[in-house]
Amino acid sequence: MASGKKSGSGKHEQGVNGRRSSKRKEGPIVMDTKAVFAAVYDVCEENAAFFSSSPKGSAGGAVRRLVDAMRTIQEHARNLEPVVSGFAAIYHHFDFDPHIPANGYRSLVKVVRCCLLHIVHKGRYISSSRRSIFFRVAHNASEMEAYSNALCQLRALLYLAQRLLHDNSHGNLFFQEENGLNQSFIREYASMHKGCFYGRCLGFQFTPSIRPHLQTMAIGLVSFSENYRKHQSGLDEAGGTAPYGVAASSLFTSGKYAIDPELRGAEYERITQNLDVHFWKSFWNITETEILASLASMTSVQVKVNRMLLVPGVAFDLPLVADPKVSVTIAPPTAHIGPAPIQMRLISYELREGQDSEELLAMCRSEGGSMSLSLGLKTKRSPPSPWLLVHYHGGGFVAQTSKSHEPYLKSWSQDLNVPILSVDYSLAPEAPFPRALEECFYAYCWALKNSHLLGWTGERVCLAGDSAGGNLCVTVSMRAACHGVRLPDGLVAAYPATLLTAYASPSRLLTLMDPLLPFSVLSRCLNAYAGVEPNPEKQVEKVSTLSMVRRDTALLLRDFRQGASNWIQSLLDQHRPTANAASLLPAACWRLWALLRRPLTLVMSSLHSPSSASSSDAVRKSVSEATLSSPHSDPPVPPKEPSDFSARKDSLKSRTCQDLGTHLNSTHTAPLLSECTPEDVSFFLPPPPDASTSSALSSMAIPPPGGSEEGSENPCEFPVGFEPLRSEQLADIPPQDSPIVKNPYMSPLLAPDSMLQALPPVHIVACALDPILDDSVMFAKRLRSVERPVTLCIVDDLPHGFLSLSQLSRETREATNICVERIREVFQGKDATAPPLPTNGHRKLERTNAVPADLLQNDQDIAQDGADHGGVFGGQTIPEEGAGLTGEGEKMAEGEGPAGLVAASNLGDTKEIGA
């Protein structure tokens, strides 16, 4: 059940940074833990002794800082060495299988080793350069202090991981109790210092080719935040007007964050701890703006068909799989905002029969750009494809659309030669669960019903999605099984979120340092999707009267502009029905009426109670971001009785998705959601461990230290004498107290066995350093326990969301090819339980790290190299900086024992921009 295996060769291969290294055929070369710690002790001791005996001069303060940092690193390393060695001996018990070594414990140890190797690298550079007249003591003292702080926080995370070993059952990666360790994890995260991971150490655990892009994103984020409140208005909803102003202003303030890593880290920490989900929605949607979208489109594959569809929500029938003579009615989505059209994007590398039919063109919505090539040049039509890919984008359920994911979707359409239907589902918090699930399921069924419009013969269909989209792939398949309609032939989920609760796990401890998935941000997104966004009344205060008038003015001008554009295009294109061009007239009239009545509405609202103001805001924000951002979406018709609408919305939220399991045919065996009891839902538990395994686990697990007894006001979570660095301000983490997060259609990892047994073959592609890695590992274990076909592929050294970064580096492109190969296997009907055959679609990534020879040794306990069984390893080369580094050609894999993963030495150029 391994992911793509590919044999090595003896040929030389170009490294990431231009070096050439030789692929060796001998056994795997791995890092020895004792050698790494010995190198840390030696380099710190040698530098501390040198600077302690050297004359202080004008840099005396910086010299003392450097010596203190070296001493502190030695202390942390001495305490970490037995813990790291202990985890290396037992973390293989939590792998999916011996051929796919991956779990949160491995990831934590990998990050610690990576930090230690960076310290060795920096220390040896100091040793070789300290006598130079260009040597900057203050700069290097700041570098070592940053890694000393990072090592201190990693030490705290390993202690929390030992607590997880103590409190969890054998083989389980999640702590399922509501209280206890989960509350401790949230409390410690809220108070622990995180700025060191966002400054000089930003992205140190990832491949060097990604780190410059992460730095650019971090600088852009803090600059965007500084100007966000100055320009904050309702214009975010007016087609991207506000992001232009904020982004333009951010260019003038980004310089100080580029040259001052400490300032950037402190500001980044403040943003992640305090700003609400609306800020993150605005920042993540910057990629939706015309400028960035046009740049991405220019560098991506050119396709013949790229059309936005607005499918009306009309009920239709589909035949049952068990009895095709009987049909089931697929109802349109109604949760929270009532019936509304569903937006989809059709992408096809070739123009196929049916994709330019009048029936499909009647549902097309222009995005204000040029006409598609297929319409303007009358491109030759290809026959329908036997394959169709239905795609659900990621974005934490709160941001982005298919437009942000266009670049890799176009490449997929070319590589697979298939049409792709990407669904722009409604987003939270305006449209929380189960609205997105309803729309995605309706879109899937609509595709089955209207295959002739999509250039598809109706033969094989695959679902694919990343992050939140991976969650929707699984839940849509579960709902299709519940309704008895045709299941997809398989699904491919990239780094999916399968457990949307606040349960602690070892990989989720990485949220303390992950620049893309901080725990506070992740918690806000999940709460928004669950419909429990805190303090909704604050949003009324943020938008002034003038801001809303400006918003409606922008919407009015946008509708008139798009109406004129469509009218001109309708004259040039005889195939486009004229009704589409005229359909914007009611929209523009509605915008004009909204603009004129806005001042009077606000005056009347101020005379009412706060509750009525909140109700008015709920009605105003009831339309999802995706629908509102559509240039030609019809305006929502305000209800005659707003109070009834609010009551109906509250009723839907309280009932959540109790009706998701209902259908016309009552003979299906899948249980209804209301029938799922807690006793039916449990994690997959392996057989009890033997005596030796139990003894090894017990030796590493630590009970709660003194002061953590039940009822203690300030419990102590760490050994006596150690305290992690604390933040000056506590993170604002909203509590997750809604039971809806345990709904199987929201957290499929908690689904009963009967629901999982109905799933099609599942292919999961996860990241070894992803905070939600354990979601994928445990979900794959559960599918295997119910004897469902499943594969798990682990991508190394890349962050969560690598699909959106596929154009930035070779590693991300080759990891994206893994997803393409999995989709191809679904279309070709290959057995998901058998190892896939090697293909030329991508080659195995190998490390080309040149590391000190004393840090390498053969590990006799590894049966096979993890790279041959599912790890995709990003090639990295150590720069010439530093003394004592060996020449090129030495390769290093990650762990000891059965690990087989690559050690994240990642010793690329870690200099700060402008430093």
PDB file of N, CA, C and O in Angstrom, residues 705-737:
ATOM      1  N   PRO A 705       2.921  16.720  35.414  1.00  0.00           N
ATOM      2  CA  PRO A 705       3.816  17.070  36.519  1.00  0.00           C
ATOM      3  C   PRO A 705       3.056  17.688  37.671  1.00  0.00           C
ATOM      4  O   PRO A 705       1.860  17.940  37.601  1.00  0.00           O
ATOM      5  N   GLY A 706       3.751  17.946  38.750  1.00  0.00           N
ATOM      6  CA  GLY A 706       3.117  18.504  39.935  1.00  0.00           C
ATOM      7  C   GLY A 706       2.457  19.829  39.651  1.00  0.00           C
ATOM      8  O   GLY A 706       2.967  20.663  38.924  1.00  0.00           O
ATOM      9  N   GLY A 707       1.317  20.027  40.246  1.00  0.00           N
ATOM     10  CA  GLY A 707       0.583  21.274  40.053  1.00  0.00           C
ATOM     11  C   GLY A 707      -0.462  21.212  38.980  1.00  0.00           C
ATOM     12  O   GLY A 707      -1.166  22.169  38.739  1.00  0.00           O
ATOM     13  N   SER A 708      -0.596  20.060  38.304  1.00  0.00           N
ATOM     14  CA  SER A 708      -1.581  19.952  37.233  1.00  0.00           C
ATOM     15  C   SER A 708      -2.776  19.125  37.643  1.00  0.00           C
ATOM     16  O   SER A 708      -3.488  18.601  36.823  1.00  0.00           O
ATOM     17  N   GLU A 709      -2.993  18.968  38.921  1.00  0.00           N
ATOM     18  CA  GLU A 709      -4.138  18.198  39.362  1.00  0.00           C
ATOM     19  C   GLU A 709      -5.432  18.891  38.967  1.00  0.00           C
ATOM     20  O   GLU A 709      -5.483  20.077  38.691  1.00  0.00           O
ATOM     21  N   GLU A 710      -6.463  18.101  38.952  1.00  0.00           N
ATOM     22  CA  GLU A 710      -7.778  18.621  38.591  1.00  0.00           C
ATOM     23  C   GLU A 710      -8.164  19.724  39.556  1.00  0.00           C
ATOM     24  O   GLU A 710      -8.064  19.600  40.762  1.00  0.00           O
ATOM     25  N   GLY A 711      -8.582  20.833  38.992  1.00  0.00           N
ATOM     26  CA  GLY A 711      -9.031  21.951  39.803  1.00  0.00           C
ATOM     27  C   GLY A 711      -7.947  22.959  40.083  1.00  0.00           C
ATOM     28  O   GLY A 711      -8.211  24.003  40.663  1.00  0.00           O
ATOM     29  N   SER A 712      -6.718  22.691  39.701  1.00  0.00           N
ATOM     30  CA  SER A 712      -5.650  23.661  39.908  1.00  0.00           C
ATOM     31  C   SER A 712      -5.867  24.855  39.004  1.00  0.00           C
ATOM     32  O   SER A 712      -6.161  24.701  37.823  1.00  0.00           O
ATOM     33  N   GLU A 713      -5.710  26.044  39.552  1.00  0.00           N
ATOM     34  CA  GLU A 713      -6.001  27.243  38.775  1.00  0.00           C
ATOM     35  C   GLU A 713      -4.938  27.496  37.717  1.00  0.00           C
ATOM     36  O   GLU A 713      -5.238  27.859  36.587  1.00  0.00           O
ATOM     37  N   ASN A 714      -3.672  27.333  38.044  1.00  0.00           N
ATOM     38  CA  ASN A 714      -2.572  27.526  37.111  1.00  0.00           C
ATOM     39  C   ASN A 714      -1.717  26.262  37.076  1.00  0.00           C
ATOM     40  O   ASN A 714      -0.658  26.199  37.695  1.00  0.00           O
ATOM     41  N   PRO A 715      -2.203  25.242  36.376  1.00  0.00           N
ATOM     42  CA  PRO A 715      -1.461  23.987  36.369  1.00  0.00           C
ATOM     43  C   PRO A 715      -0.129  24.122  35.649  1.00  0.00           C
ATOM     44  O   PRO A 715       0.023  24.901  34.718  1.00  0.00           O
ATOM     45  N   CYS A 716       0.841  23.340  36.092  1.00  0.00           N
ATOM     46  CA  CYS A 716       2.162  23.314  35.473  1.00  0.00           C
ATOM     47  C   CYS A 716       2.219  22.139  34.502  1.00  0.00           C
ATOM     48  O   CYS A 716       1.897  21.014  34.873  1.00  0.00           O
ATOM     49  N   GLU A 717       2.594  22.399  33.263  1.00  0.00           N
ATOM     50  CA  GLU A 717       2.612  21.353  32.241  1.00  0.00           C
ATOM     51  C   GLU A 717       4.015  20.869  31.927  1.00  0.00           C
ATOM     52  O   GLU A 717       4.183  19.998  31.083  1.00  0.00           O
ATOM     53  N   PHE A 718       5.039  21.431  32.551  1.00  0.00           N
ATOM     54  CA  PHE A 718       6.418  21.115  32.195  1.00  0.00           C
ATOM     55  C   PHE A 718       7.191  20.684  33.437  1.00  0.00           C
ATOM     56  O   PHE A 718       6.810  20.988  34.559  1.00  0.00           O
ATOM     57  N   PRO A 719       8.303  19.986  33.212  1.00  0.00           N
ATOM     58  CA  PRO A 719       9.107  19.545  34.353  1.00  0.00           C
ATOM     59  C   PRO A 719       9.604  20.727  35.182  1.00  0.00           C
ATOM     60  O   PRO A 719       9.730  21.854  34.701  1.00  0.00           O
ATOM     61  N   VAL A 720       9.891  20.432  36.429  1.00  0.00           N
ATOM     62  CA  VAL A 720      10.365  21.475  37.341  1.00  0.00           C
ATOM     63  C   VAL A 720      11.705  22.013  36.839  1.00  0.00           C
ATOM     64  O   VAL A 720      12.590  21.261  36.431  1.00  0.00           O
ATOM     65  N   GLY A 721      11.833  23.310  36.832  1.00  0.00           N
ATOM     66  CA  GLY A 721      13.058  23.944  36.383  1.00  0.00           C
ATOM     67  C   GLY A 721      13.036  24.410  34.949  1.00  0.00           C
ATOM     68  O   GLY A 721      13.982  25.071  34.500  1.00  0.00           O
ATOM     69  N   PHE A 722      11.994  24.080  34.221  1.00  0.00           N
ATOM     70  CA  PHE A 722      11.898  24.524  32.829  1.00  0.00           C
ATOM     71  C   PHE A 722      10.613  25.304  32.625  1.00  0.00           C
ATOM     72  O   PHE A 722       9.549  24.917  33.116  1.00  0.00           O
ATOM     73  N   GLU A 723      10.710  26.369  31.896  1.00  0.00           N
ATOM     74  CA  GLU A 723       9.554  27.175  31.533  1.00  0.00           C
ATOM     75  C   GLU A 723       9.796  27.733  30.139  1.00  0.00           C
ATOM     76  O   GLU A 723      10.830  28.352  29.866  1.00  0.00           O
ATOM     77  N   PRO A 724       8.880  27.521  29.213  1.00  0.00           N
ATOM     78  CA  PRO A 724       9.071  28.084  27.863  1.00  0.00           C
ATOM     79  C   PRO A 724       8.940  29.595  27.875  1.00  0.00           C
ATOM     80  O   PRO A 724       8.465  30.195  28.847  1.00  0.00           O
ATOM     81  N   LEU A 725       9.357  30.205  26.789  1.00  0.00           N
ATOM     82  CA  LEU A 725       9.218  31.646  26.644  1.00  0.00           C
ATOM     83  C   LEU A 725       7.739  31.988  26.518  1.00  0.00           C
ATOM     84  O   LEU A 725       6.973  31.283  25.843  1.00  0.00           O
ATOM     85  N   ARG A 726       7.349  33.058  27.156  1.00  0.00           N
ATOM     86  CA  ARG A 726       5.950  33.472  27.144  1.00  0.00           C
ATOM     87  C   ARG A 726       5.761  34.732  26.319  1.00  0.00           C
ATOM     88  O   ARG A 726       6.648  35.583  26.237  1.00  0.00           O
ATOM     89  N   SER A 727       4.586  34.826  25.729  1.00  0.00           N
ATOM     90  CA  SER A 727       4.253  36.004  24.930  1.00  0.00           C
ATOM     91  C   SER A 727       3.770  37.131  25.827  1.00  0.00           C
ATOM     92  O   SER A 727       3.240  36.898  26.922  1.00  0.00           O
ATOM     93  N   GLU A 728       3.976  38.350  25.376  1.00  0.00           N
ATOM     94  CA  GLU A 728       3.541  39.496  26.162  1.00  0.00           C
ATOM     95  C   GLU A 728       2.025  39.599  26.221  1.00  0.00           C
ATOM     96  O   GLU A 728       1.469  40.143  27.166  1.00  0.00           O
ATOM     97  N   GLN A 729       1.348  39.094  25.206  1.00  0.00           N
ATOM     98  CA  GLN A 729      -0.104  39.166  25.157  1.00  0.00           C
ATOM     99  C   GLN A 729      -0.661  37.796  24.818  1.00  0.00           C
ATOM    100  O   GLN A 729      -0.162  37.116  23.912  1.00  0.00           O
ATOM    101  N   LEU A 730      -1.678  37.374  25.540  1.00  0.00           N
ATOM    102  CA  LEU A 730      -2.289  36.072  25.307  1.00  0.00           C
ATOM    103  C   LEU A 730      -3.024  36.063  23.976  1.00  0.00           C
ATOM    104  O   LEU A 730      -3.624  37.067  23.569  1.00  0.00           O
ATOM    105  N   ALA A 731      -2.977  34.934  23.305  1.00  0.00           N
ATOM    106  CA  ALA A 731      -3.714  34.782  22.053  1.00  0.00           C
ATOM    107  C   ALA A 731      -5.201  34.679  22.338  1.00  0.00           C
ATOM    108  O   ALA A 731      -5.629  34.069  23.324  1.00  0.00           O
ATOM    109  N   ASP A 732      -5.978  35.292  21.482  1.00  0.00           N
ATOM    110  CA  ASP A 732      -7.435  35.240  21.604  1.00  0.00           C
ATOM    111  C   ASP A 732      -7.938  34.048  20.806  1.00  0.00           C
ATOM    112  O   ASP A 732      -8.113  34.114  19.593  1.00  0.00           O
ATOM    113  N   ILE A 733      -8.128  32.923  21.496  1.00  0.00           N
ATOM    114  CA  ILE A 733      -8.577  31.693  20.842  1.00  0.00           C
ATOM    115  C   ILE A 733     -10.018  31.430  21.259  1.00  0.00           C
ATOM    116  O   ILE A 733     -10.283  31.119  22.416  1.00  0.00           O
ATOM    117  N   PRO A 734     -10.962  31.577  20.338  1.00  0.00           N
ATOM    118  CA  PRO A 734     -12.364  31.346  20.691  1.00  0.00           C
ATOM    119  C   PRO A 734     -12.603  29.899  21.060  1.00  0.00           C
ATOM    120  O   PRO A 734     -12.045  28.980  20.439  1.00  0.00           O
ATOM    121  N   PRO A 735     -13.392  29.650  22.075  1.00  0.00           N
ATOM    122  CA  PRO A 735     -13.660  28.251  22.468  1.00  0.00           C
ATOM    123  C   PRO A 735     -14.486  27.537  21.416  1.00  0.00           C
ATOM    124  O   PRO A 735     -15.325  28.136  20.744  1.00  0.00           O
ATOM    125  N   GLN A 736     -14.239  26.261  21.280  1.00  0.00           N
ATOM    126  CA  GLN A 736     -14.982  25.446  20.322  1.00  0.00           C
ATOM    127  C   GLN A 736     -15.985  24.597  21.104  1.00  0.00           C
ATOM    128  O   GLN A 736     -15.705  23.473  21.492  1.00  0.00           O
ATOM    129  N   ASP A 737     -17.137  25.193  21.361  1.00  0.00           N
ATOM    130  CA  ASP A 737     -18.108  24.534  22.221  1.00  0.00           C
ATOM    131  C   ASP A 737     -19.325  24.031  21.468  1.00  0.00           C
ATOM    132  O   ASP A 737     -20.308  23.621  22.077  1.00  0.00           O
TER     133      ASP A 737
END
